[in-house]
Amino acid sequence: PLDLGSELAEAASLCQARRRAQRIFNLLLREEGLVTLPPRRTGRTSGEKEEPSVDRDALLRWAYQGDRRPPPPKLAADLFPYGQLVDRDQFCKVVERSYKEQRLLTASVESFDRLQKILLRGLQVLVAFIFLVLLLRLPFIRINLVSMLIPLTSALLVFFSLAGGLVAEVFSSFFFTYVTRPYDIGDRVYVATPGQGPVLYSLIVKDIEVMRTHFLTANGEAMVVSNSSVKNMALTNLSRSGKLTLLVQLMVPVATQSSKINELLEAITSYVSDGSGDWSACDNQFGEAALDKGHLLLNIWPTSVYAAHEIMAIYAAKSRLLLFCHAYMQAANIEYIMPVLPMRDSP
């Protein structure tokens, strides 16, 4: 129902898809029957024109007019996780995400096509070998297969003894990459030693082959890792994970009154649930009392509305949350002061 036509499918780049998405949004605002809401406040000055917004539920109802089935209940929240109102920038973000997913799906299909060609060639070799054995058993071909059995068996044993590790690695990599399929092209993953944290930042899968996988690091560097090595490591696929819950720690001075701490936690909860649009839920806990350092540690566990693989959007939301906490603590005169170090007499 939300088919936006061939303009986006034929876009050659992400910038071109964004420009076409802006034109489509302008056409949606002119569409009859599509309910538009008053301009929402974006923090601009009174002299600037605020951007119009549309209701996401009304947009889906308009998209499902020609369909007998009603839209799924959670489709609006999954498609537009930024809030009830959708402005031009948010609509373009959704279109960009769909464009990227379409390109990645095309690359995954091409990867599977390469796999099918490899399997087809292997089956052709196997069928040719079977036909050769049957041909040698014909009565007019006077070849004694029994006399050749011992040399052939010895040759096969020597071959598998010399190349046994390589054959095992090929089969192991094949089943791990194409049968288990822990990641697809475009997925964002963490790779670490079991029981330890990841040494590198998140990696993006660029290409998948039978023996190795090509990754892109956070700095844009190309990295090639054998699939047998990845199989023996702990792999976290962020693209297949749910919503991400972060741990944000705040240090509050020990001398702060408990009423002010409760007001701070209530303000954070109100900011998460009503004001930000970046978080769906938040749990506040008292971490520990570091009396020797002069502060109380508060653990804030906000759940992001973004998918786990949208790293930049999640950490931008975390930055805005920390700035809000810092501004509120300054306004409430909650200032962190390091305690005075005790004086010790030198021996």
XYZ file of C-alpha atoms in Angstrom:
347
model
C 0.000 0.000 0.000
C 2.870 2.402 0.603
C 4.268 1.885 -2.891
C 5.803 5.227 -3.837
C 6.247 4.387 -7.495
C 9.267 3.762 -9.673
C 10.953 7.073 -8.826
C 12.558 5.707 -5.675
C 13.294 2.284 -7.180
C 15.169 3.943 -10.053
C 17.102 6.369 -7.871
C 20.828 6.124 -8.534
C 22.005 7.409 -5.152
C 20.813 8.166 -1.657
C 20.799 11.923 -2.313
C 18.600 11.438 -5.363
C 16.210 9.276 -3.352
C 15.990 11.995 -0.690
C 15.176 14.690 -3.267
C 12.460 12.525 -4.768
C 11.092 11.801 -1.285
C 10.744 15.535 -0.676
C 8.714 15.894 -3.867
C 6.520 12.962 -2.853
C 5.892 14.552 0.559
C 4.769 17.761 -1.137
C 2.337 15.731 -3.242
C 1.012 13.981 -0.137
C 0.225 17.336 1.462
C -1.926 18.243 -1.548
C -3.737 14.913 -1.659
C -7.448 15.138 -0.954
C -8.623 13.161 2.046
C -5.203 13.118 3.694
C -5.588 14.875 7.023
C -2.841 17.385 7.739
C -2.317 18.740 11.220
C -1.342 22.295 12.125
C 2.363 23.094 11.931
C 4.147 21.665 14.910
C 6.635 23.636 16.927
C 10.260 22.965 16.066
C 11.882 25.611 18.211
C 12.244 28.149 15.395
C 11.880 31.870 15.659
C 8.558 33.542 15.001
C 9.758 34.974 11.688
C 10.469 31.607 10.135
C 7.824 29.402 8.590
C 7.293 26.135 10.431
C 7.138 22.929 8.444
C 3.766 21.158 8.117
C 3.270 17.714 9.582
C 0.904 14.841 8.883
C -0.560 12.285 11.222
C 1.011 8.880 10.686
C -2.268 7.006 11.327
C -4.082 9.183 8.791
C -1.292 8.555 6.300
C -1.656 4.789 6.677
C -5.462 4.981 6.421
C -5.084 6.924 3.204
C -2.550 4.381 1.906
C -4.902 1.466 2.715
C -7.968 2.964 1.040
C -7.850 0.542 -1.895
C -7.047 -2.472 0.292
C -9.711 -4.574 1.943
C -7.549 -5.308 4.937
C -6.973 -2.632 7.577
C -3.402 -1.579 8.367
C -1.642 -3.674 11.027
C -1.883 -2.144 14.509
C 1.868 -1.721 15.016
C 2.752 -0.725 11.460
C 2.560 3.018 12.108
C 4.874 2.857 15.124
C 7.341 0.559 13.339
C 7.368 2.591 10.122
C 7.439 6.041 11.757
C 9.056 5.606 15.198
C 9.680 9.341 15.643
C 6.227 10.206 16.971
C 2.607 10.682 16.007
C 3.389 13.638 13.751
C 5.573 13.120 10.683
C 7.281 16.112 9.116
C 9.318 16.364 5.948
C 12.658 15.343 7.464
C 11.195 12.318 9.234
C 9.412 11.191 6.080
C 12.677 11.476 4.158
C 14.465 9.423 6.823
C 11.909 6.632 6.445
C 12.289 6.706 2.658
C 16.092 6.640 2.958
C 15.890 3.639 5.256
C 13.609 1.832 2.788
C 15.954 2.714 -0.062
C 18.957 1.303 1.823
C 17.073 -1.890 2.707
C 16.102 -2.341 -0.946
C 19.714 -1.942 -2.089
C 20.978 -4.341 0.571
C 18.331 -6.878 -0.379
C 19.493 -6.678 -3.996
C 23.102 -7.254 -2.913
C 22.057 -10.268 -0.795
C 20.223 -11.782 -3.758
C 23.327 -11.361 -5.904
C 25.386 -13.078 -3.208
C 23.001 -16.034 -3.214
C 23.189 -16.139 -7.013
C 26.947 -16.587 -6.766
C 26.378 -19.416 -4.300
C 23.957 -21.112 -6.676
C 26.502 -20.949 -9.477
C 29.137 -22.557 -7.233
C 26.729 -25.311 -6.196
C 25.686 -25.842 -9.816
C 29.294 -26.301 -10.887
C 29.917 -28.730 -8.048
C 26.855 -30.766 -8.996
C 27.970 -30.796 -12.628
C 31.355 -32.201 -11.611
C 29.672 -34.842 -9.444
C 27.242 -35.878 -12.195
C 30.104 -36.031 -14.717
C 32.059 -38.292 -12.359
C 29.073 -40.626 -11.919
C 28.542 -40.840 -15.674
C 32.241 -41.606 -16.120
C 32.033 -44.510 -13.664
C 28.927 -45.861 -15.394
C 30.609 -45.497 -18.766
C 33.586 -47.506 -17.620
C 31.290 -50.321 -16.546
C 29.871 -50.807 -20.044
C 30.654 -54.251 -21.506
C 32.387 -53.010 -24.629
C 34.898 -51.037 -22.544
C 37.403 -53.517 -21.237
C 38.652 -51.869 -18.070
C 38.898 -53.788 -14.836
C 37.600 -51.426 -12.147
C 38.487 -53.829 -9.375
C 42.151 -53.627 -10.285
C 41.939 -49.827 -10.218
C 40.173 -49.715 -6.865
C 43.326 -49.936 -4.733
C 45.264 -47.188 -6.623
C 42.235 -44.873 -6.630
C 41.640 -45.436 -2.920
C 45.282 -44.755 -2.134
C 45.244 -41.577 -4.225
C 42.103 -40.351 -2.460
C 43.588 -41.072 0.969
C 46.746 -39.171 0.104
C 44.721 -36.239 -1.245
C 42.480 -35.968 1.818
C 45.476 -36.355 4.134
C 47.293 -33.464 2.480
C 44.251 -31.250 1.949
C 42.071 -32.479 4.794
C 42.277 -29.200 6.715
C 41.393 -27.188 3.639
C 38.412 -29.392 2.792
C 37.156 -29.218 6.382
C 37.547 -25.442 6.375
C 35.630 -25.129 3.094
C 32.698 -27.195 4.347
C 32.712 -25.486 7.746
C 32.747 -22.015 6.180
C 30.031 -22.996 3.714
C 27.613 -24.225 6.396
C 28.366 -21.273 8.667
C 27.901 -18.621 5.991
C 25.079 -19.977 3.863
C 23.218 -22.471 6.062
C 23.484 -20.879 9.507
C 23.566 -17.414 7.880
C 24.352 -15.329 10.991
C 24.447 -12.090 8.979
C 23.500 -10.624 5.618
C 25.061 -7.935 3.491
C 24.578 -4.548 5.145
C 24.132 -5.896 8.695
C 25.928 -4.179 11.549
C 27.674 -6.669 13.836
C 30.042 -6.935 16.792
C 32.777 -9.582 16.736
C 34.591 -10.446 19.953
C 36.381 -13.261 21.729
C 33.903 -15.342 23.792
C 33.669 -13.972 27.308
C 35.224 -10.601 26.425
C 34.002 -7.298 25.079
C 34.488 -6.291 21.441
C 37.861 -4.728 20.707
C 36.675 -3.030 17.505
C 33.658 -0.848 17.039
C 30.684 -2.192 15.122
C 31.385 -3.611 11.672
C 29.211 -3.477 8.556
C 29.074 -6.558 6.340
C 30.109 -5.503 2.844
C 30.290 -8.835 1.003
C 30.014 -12.536 1.833
C 32.006 -15.246 0.112
C 32.405 -18.954 0.744
C 35.774 -18.647 2.501
C 35.809 -15.076 3.821
C 33.665 -12.069 4.676
C 34.410 -8.443 3.837
C 33.675 -5.883 6.565
C 33.768 -2.097 6.803
C 34.988 -0.625 10.077
C 33.608 2.496 11.737
C 36.447 4.470 10.126
C 35.563 3.231 6.645
C 38.472 0.778 6.436
C 38.028 -2.496 4.550
C 38.698 -5.641 6.579
C 38.677 -9.256 5.376
C 38.174 -12.102 7.892
C 38.003 -15.812 7.158
C 34.641 -17.370 7.948
C 36.279 -20.130 9.981
C 37.717 -17.460 12.309
C 34.380 -15.665 12.655
C 32.679 -18.994 13.450
C 34.850 -19.433 16.544
C 34.096 -15.946 17.902
C 31.112 -14.391 19.674
C 28.963 -12.597 17.100
C 26.321 -9.989 17.897
C 24.077 -8.973 15.009
C 22.616 -5.544 15.773
C 20.485 -5.523 12.621
C 18.551 -8.555 13.871
C 18.262 -7.268 17.423
C 15.338 -5.394 18.908
C 15.214 -1.955 20.433
C 18.403 -0.991 22.226
C 18.479 -0.151 25.947
C 21.409 1.989 27.029
C 22.975 2.564 30.411
C 23.404 6.257 31.198
C 25.106 6.994 34.516
C 24.783 10.264 36.390
C 26.902 11.403 39.319
C 24.998 13.396 41.918
C 26.734 14.979 44.927
C 26.189 13.233 48.257
C 25.043 16.518 49.809
C 22.084 16.754 47.403
C 18.717 16.521 49.106
C 16.645 13.446 48.381
C 13.746 15.607 47.190
C 15.935 17.154 44.505
C 17.103 13.705 43.400
C 13.495 12.549 43.082
C 12.647 15.674 41.104
C 15.599 14.989 38.817
C 14.431 11.431 38.172
C 10.876 12.604 37.535
C 12.140 15.211 35.079
C 14.154 12.571 33.223
C 11.120 10.269 33.055
C 8.961 13.109 31.784
C 11.553 14.050 29.189
C 11.780 10.460 27.938
C 8.033 9.801 27.803
C 6.733 13.165 26.573
C 9.332 15.586 25.344
C 12.117 13.879 23.420
C 10.573 11.417 20.958
C 13.846 9.439 21.019
C 12.962 7.005 23.804
C 10.006 4.720 24.454
C 10.589 3.840 28.124
C 12.987 4.544 30.952
C 13.941 2.797 34.208
C 15.782 4.728 36.917
C 17.785 2.944 39.582
C 20.102 3.864 42.400
C 23.499 2.424 41.508
C 25.906 2.912 44.389
C 27.114 5.430 46.906
C 30.745 6.316 46.297
C 31.192 8.249 49.533
C 34.955 8.377 49.187
C 34.516 10.197 45.875
C 31.676 12.387 47.117
C 28.873 11.362 44.751
C 25.909 9.053 44.300
C 25.683 7.021 41.097
C 22.300 6.938 39.355
C 21.712 4.345 36.639
C 19.295 5.396 33.903
C 18.136 2.710 31.458
C 16.335 4.380 28.519
C 14.955 2.229 25.670
C 15.441 3.793 22.259
C 12.737 3.996 19.592
C 15.400 3.365 16.970
C 16.560 -0.054 15.872
C 19.760 -1.323 17.440
C 21.772 -0.954 14.230
C 21.052 2.798 13.952
C 24.114 3.622 16.001
C 24.459 7.294 15.090
C 20.801 8.090 15.820
C 20.975 6.271 19.170
C 24.113 8.040 20.365
C 22.768 11.389 19.159
C 19.691 10.738 21.322
C 21.969 9.808 24.225
C 23.855 13.074 23.772
C 20.602 15.055 23.904
C 19.580 13.186 27.068
C 22.878 14.003 28.775
C 22.590 17.648 27.773
C 19.085 17.763 29.257
C 20.314 16.218 32.508
C 23.207 18.662 32.658
C 20.932 21.662 32.026
C 18.407 20.510 34.631
C 21.089 19.909 37.260
C 22.490 23.384 36.648
C 19.028 24.952 36.901
C 18.338 23.043 40.146
C 21.727 24.079 41.612
C 22.954 20.488 41.692
C 26.665 20.948 41.123
C 29.259 18.251 41.374
C 32.252 19.233 43.501
C 35.153 16.900 44.132
C 35.711 16.283 47.841
C 38.759 17.721 49.499
C 41.563 15.182 49.683
C 42.615 14.343 53.257
C 45.971 15.699 54.313
C 48.600 13.181 55.305
C 51.862 13.788 57.101
C 54.875 12.622 55.227
C 56.931 10.010 57.100
